[in-house]
Amino acid sequence: MGLLKTAILGAAVYAGFKYVTKKDPVTGKSIVDDIKDKAPEWKEKARDYKREFETKLSYAKDDLGI
């Protein structure tokens, strides 16, 4: 039973990997390529959210007297 489960899991991981790395015939880019292209933008957004959270946290500490 363990061998069968491992084989099925391995096949699912392999199929997922092939799907994510398959090139689109129209654009010639894969899902991984799109994620790599958008990663810097997402990183900047995350930094902005972090700065905003830190600002709100400092105001909350001031209001609570901590």
mmCIF file of N, CA and C in Angstrom:
data_model
loop_
_atom_site.group_PDB
_atom_site.id
_atom_site.type_symbol
_atom_site.label_atom_id
_atom_site.label_comp_id
_atom_site.label_asym_id
_atom_site.label_seq_id
_atom_site.Cartn_x
_atom_site.Cartn_y
_atom_site.Cartn_z
ATOM 1 N N MET A 1 0.831 -1.186 0.000
ATOM 2 C CA MET A 1 0.000 0.000 0.000
ATOM 3 C C MET A 1 0.878 1.253 0.000
ATOM 4 N N GLY A 2 1.961 1.240 0.760
ATOM 5 C CA GLY A 2 2.845 2.403 0.827
ATOM 6 C C GLY A 2 3.520 2.673 -0.507
ATOM 7 N N LEU A 3 3.903 1.628 -1.215
ATOM 8 C CA LEU A 3 4.559 1.786 -2.513
ATOM 9 C C LEU A 3 3.588 2.384 -3.532
ATOM 10 N N LEU A 4 2.350 1.932 -3.513
ATOM 11 C CA LEU A 4 1.337 2.450 -4.429
ATOM 12 C C LEU A 4 1.060 3.927 -4.153
ATOM 13 N N LYS A 5 0.954 4.271 -2.880
ATOM 14 C CA LYS A 5 0.711 5.664 -2.500
ATOM 15 C C LYS A 5 1.882 6.549 -2.940
ATOM 16 N N THR A 6 3.097 6.072 -2.764
ATOM 17 C CA THR A 6 4.277 6.826 -3.162
ATOM 18 C C THR A 6 4.320 7.006 -4.674
ATOM 19 N N ALA A 7 3.970 5.963 -5.421
ATOM 20 C CA ALA A 7 3.963 6.043 -6.882
ATOM 21 C C ALA A 7 2.923 7.047 -7.362
ATOM 22 N N ILE A 8 1.745 7.038 -6.762
ATOM 23 C CA ILE A 8 0.692 7.969 -7.157
ATOM 24 C C ILE A 8 1.096 9.403 -6.820
ATOM 25 N N LEU A 9 1.654 9.609 -5.654
ATOM 26 C CA LEU A 9 2.105 10.941 -5.254
ATOM 27 C C LEU A 9 3.211 11.440 -6.185
ATOM 28 N N GLY A 10 4.146 10.571 -6.513
ATOM 29 C CA GLY A 10 5.225 10.941 -7.427
ATOM 30 C C GLY A 10 4.703 11.314 -8.804
ATOM 31 N N ALA A 11 3.729 10.559 -9.290
ATOM 32 C CA ALA A 11 3.143 10.863 -10.599
ATOM 33 C C ALA A 11 2.411 12.205 -10.562
ATOM 34 N N ALA A 12 1.738 12.502 -9.458
ATOM 35 C CA ALA A 12 1.025 13.772 -9.340
ATOM 36 C C ALA A 12 2.007 14.946 -9.309
ATOM 37 N N VAL A 13 3.090 14.792 -8.574
ATOM 38 C CA VAL A 13 4.103 15.855 -8.506
ATOM 39 C C VAL A 13 4.723 16.070 -9.882
ATOM 40 N N TYR A 14 5.030 14.983 -10.580
ATOM 41 C CA TYR A 14 5.613 15.080 -11.916
ATOM 42 C C TYR A 14 4.650 15.777 -12.882
ATOM 43 N N ALA A 15 3.386 15.408 -12.835
ATOM 44 C CA ALA A 15 2.396 16.033 -13.716
ATOM 45 C C ALA A 15 2.246 17.520 -13.404
ATOM 46 N N GLY A 16 2.252 17.869 -12.128
ATOM 47 C CA GLY A 16 2.174 19.273 -11.743
ATOM 48 C C GLY A 16 3.374 20.062 -12.229
ATOM 49 N N PHE A 17 4.551 19.481 -12.111
ATOM 50 C CA PHE A 17 5.772 20.139 -12.569
ATOM 51 C C PHE A 17 5.732 20.358 -14.079
ATOM 52 N N LYS A 18 5.296 19.347 -14.804
ATOM 53 C CA LYS A 18 5.204 19.468 -16.262
ATOM 54 C C LYS A 18 4.194 20.551 -16.652
ATOM 55 N N TYR A 19 3.080 20.638 -15.932
ATOM 56 C CA TYR A 19 2.059 21.637 -16.222
ATOM 57 C C TYR A 19 2.585 23.048 -15.983
ATOM 58 N N VAL A 20 3.284 23.243 -14.876
ATOM 59 C CA VAL A 20 3.775 24.573 -14.510
ATOM 60 C C VAL A 20 4.899 25.029 -15.433
ATOM 61 N N THR A 21 5.678 24.112 -15.953
ATOM 62 C CA THR A 21 6.808 24.489 -16.802
ATOM 63 C C THR A 21 6.495 24.403 -18.293
ATOM 64 N N LYS A 22 5.297 23.997 -18.662
ATOM 65 C CA LYS A 22 4.918 23.883 -20.070
ATOM 66 C C LYS A 22 4.774 25.275 -20.681
ATOM 67 N N LYS A 23 5.365 25.472 -21.841
ATOM 68 C CA LYS A 23 5.320 26.763 -22.529
ATOM 69 C C LYS A 23 3.973 26.938 -23.218
ATOM 70 N N ASP A 24 3.434 28.152 -23.108
ATOM 71 C CA ASP A 24 2.184 28.494 -23.774
ATOM 72 C C ASP A 24 2.477 28.690 -25.260
ATOM 73 N N PRO A 25 1.691 28.080 -26.147
ATOM 74 C CA PRO A 25 1.981 28.226 -27.582
ATOM 75 C C PRO A 25 1.816 29.654 -28.097
ATOM 76 N N VAL A 26 0.984 30.447 -27.468
ATOM 77 C CA VAL A 26 0.742 31.815 -27.946
ATOM 78 C C VAL A 26 1.854 32.756 -27.505
ATOM 79 N N THR A 27 2.164 32.742 -26.203
ATOM 80 C CA THR A 27 3.151 33.688 -25.679
ATOM 81 C C THR A 27 4.552 33.096 -25.579
ATOM 82 N N GLY A 28 4.660 31.791 -25.513
ATOM 83 C CA GLY A 28 5.956 31.152 -25.382
ATOM 84 C C GLY A 28 6.515 31.206 -23.975
ATOM 85 N N LYS A 29 5.665 31.531 -23.009
ATOM 86 C CA LYS A 29 6.095 31.630 -21.619
ATOM 87 C C LYS A 29 5.336 30.615 -20.783
ATOM 88 N N SER A 30 5.971 30.151 -19.731
ATOM 89 C CA SER A 30 5.329 29.210 -18.823
ATOM 90 C C SER A 30 4.817 29.963 -17.595
ATOM 91 N N ILE A 31 4.116 29.245 -16.751
ATOM 92 C CA ILE A 31 3.620 29.831 -15.502
ATOM 93 C C ILE A 31 4.790 30.269 -14.635
ATOM 94 N N VAL A 32 5.848 29.477 -14.616
ATOM 95 C CA VAL A 32 7.044 29.816 -13.828
ATOM 96 C C VAL A 32 7.665 31.117 -14.340
ATOM 97 N N ASP A 33 7.714 31.272 -15.657
ATOM 98 C CA ASP A 33 8.259 32.507 -16.231
ATOM 99 C C ASP A 33 7.433 33.719 -15.812
ATOM 100 N N ASP A 34 6.113 33.576 -15.821
ATOM 101 C CA ASP A 34 5.247 34.677 -15.402
ATOM 102 C C ASP A 34 5.489 35.032 -13.939
ATOM 103 N N ILE A 35 5.635 34.029 -13.091
ATOM 104 C CA ILE A 35 5.886 34.276 -11.671
ATOM 105 C C ILE A 35 7.227 34.975 -11.481
ATOM 106 N N LYS A 36 8.250 34.540 -12.226
ATOM 107 C CA LYS A 36 9.559 35.189 -12.129
ATOM 108 C C LYS A 36 9.496 36.645 -12.553
ATOM 109 N N ASP A 37 8.695 36.934 -13.578
ATOM 110 C CA ASP A 37 8.576 38.310 -14.055
ATOM 111 C C ASP A 37 7.849 39.201 -13.050
ATOM 112 N N LYS A 38 6.887 38.653 -12.344
ATOM 113 C CA LYS A 38 6.076 39.442 -11.421
ATOM 114 C C LYS A 38 6.639 39.481 -10.003
ATOM 115 N N ALA A 39 7.636 38.682 -9.705
ATOM 116 C CA ALA A 39 8.182 38.596 -8.347
ATOM 117 C C ALA A 39 8.706 39.942 -7.824
ATOM 118 N N PRO A 40 9.476 40.712 -8.586
ATOM 119 C CA PRO A 40 9.948 42.003 -8.054
ATOM 120 C C PRO A 40 8.805 42.951 -7.692
ATOM 121 N N GLU A 41 7.746 42.941 -8.514
ATOM 122 C CA GLU A 41 6.593 43.788 -8.228
ATOM 123 C C GLU A 41 5.927 43.370 -6.924
ATOM 124 N N TRP A 42 5.771 42.073 -6.720
ATOM 125 C CA TRP A 42 5.159 41.559 -5.494
ATOM 126 C C TRP A 42 6.039 41.850 -4.284
ATOM 127 N N LYS A 43 7.352 41.813 -4.482
ATOM 128 C CA LYS A 43 8.278 42.108 -3.392
ATOM 129 C C LYS A 43 8.120 43.554 -2.936
ATOM 130 N N GLU A 44 7.998 44.473 -3.886
ATOM 131 C CA GLU A 44 7.801 45.881 -3.547
ATOM 132 C C GLU A 44 6.465 46.098 -2.825
ATOM 133 N N LYS A 45 5.421 45.426 -3.291
ATOM 134 C CA LYS A 45 4.126 45.545 -2.622
ATOM 135 C C LYS A 45 4.213 45.032 -1.185
ATOM 136 N N ALA A 46 4.927 43.940 -0.992
ATOM 137 C CA ALA A 46 5.077 43.383 0.356
ATOM 138 C C ALA A 46 5.833 44.351 1.253
ATOM 139 N N ARG A 47 6.851 45.000 0.711
ATOM 140 C CA ARG A 47 7.591 45.995 1.496
ATOM 141 C C ARG A 47 6.698 47.166 1.883
ATOM 142 N N ASP A 48 5.865 47.607 0.945
ATOM 143 C CA ASP A 48 4.950 48.716 1.252
ATOM 144 C C ASP A 48 3.977 48.322 2.358
ATOM 145 N N TYR A 49 3.434 47.102 2.295
ATOM 146 C CA TYR A 49 2.527 46.639 3.336
ATOM 147 C C TYR A 49 3.241 46.551 4.683
ATOM 148 N N LYS A 50 4.508 46.127 4.648
ATOM 149 C CA LYS A 50 5.282 46.027 5.887
ATOM 150 C C LYS A 50 5.481 47.414 6.500
ATOM 151 N N ARG A 51 5.842 48.382 5.663
ATOM 152 C CA ARG A 51 6.032 49.747 6.170
ATOM 153 C C ARG A 51 4.728 50.306 6.745
ATOM 154 N N GLU A 52 3.636 50.061 6.046
ATOM 155 C CA GLU A 52 2.342 50.534 6.524
ATOM 156 C C GLU A 52 1.980 49.886 7.860
ATOM 157 N N PHE A 53 2.223 48.596 7.982
ATOM 158 C CA PHE A 53 1.937 47.892 9.224
ATOM 159 C C PHE A 53 2.800 48.416 10.360
ATOM 160 N N GLU A 54 4.086 48.647 10.092
ATOM 161 C CA GLU A 54 4.973 49.160 11.130
ATOM 162 C C GLU A 54 4.541 50.551 11.585
ATOM 163 N N THR A 55 4.073 51.371 10.664
ATOM 164 C CA THR A 55 3.590 52.704 11.015
ATOM 165 C C THR A 55 2.354 52.608 11.909
ATOM 166 N N LYS A 56 1.417 51.762 11.507
ATOM 167 C CA LYS A 56 0.205 51.591 12.318
ATOM 168 C C LYS A 56 0.537 51.010 13.685
ATOM 169 N N LEU A 57 1.516 50.114 13.721
ATOM 170 C CA LEU A 57 1.920 49.509 14.983
ATOM 171 C C LEU A 57 2.533 50.556 15.906
ATOM 172 N N SER A 58 3.356 51.438 15.361
ATOM 173 C CA SER A 58 3.956 52.472 16.197
ATOM 174 C C SER A 58 2.891 53.429 16.738
ATOM 175 N N TYR A 59 1.895 53.763 15.908
ATOM 176 C CA TYR A 59 0.794 54.603 16.392
ATOM 177 C C TYR A 59 -0.002 53.902 17.476
ATOM 178 N N ALA A 60 -0.237 52.621 17.306
ATOM 179 C CA ALA A 60 -0.980 51.860 18.316
ATOM 180 C C ALA A 60 -0.197 51.802 19.633
ATOM 181 N N LYS A 61 1.113 51.630 19.531
ATOM 182 C CA LYS A 61 1.930 51.608 20.758
ATOM 183 C C LYS A 61 1.881 52.966 21.464
ATOM 184 N N ASP A 62 1.922 54.032 20.682
ATOM 185 C CA ASP A 62 1.842 55.372 21.268
ATOM 186 C C ASP A 62 0.490 55.589 21.955
ATOM 187 N N ASP A 63 -0.567 55.144 21.316
ATOM 188 C CA ASP A 63 -1.912 55.302 21.881
ATOM 189 C C ASP A 63 -2.086 54.486 23.142
ATOM 190 N N LEU A 64 -1.485 53.307 23.193
ATOM 191 C CA LEU A 64 -1.634 52.444 24.362
ATOM 192 C C LEU A 64 -0.613 52.758 25.447
ATOM 193 N N GLY A 65 0.398 53.539 25.112
ATOM 194 C CA GLY A 65 1.413 53.886 26.095
ATOM 195 C C GLY A 65 2.392 52.767 26.354
ATOM 196 N N ILE A 66 2.643 51.958 25.368
ATOM 197 C CA ILE A 66 3.564 50.824 25.536
ATOM 198 C C ILE A 66 4.964 51.254 25.162
#
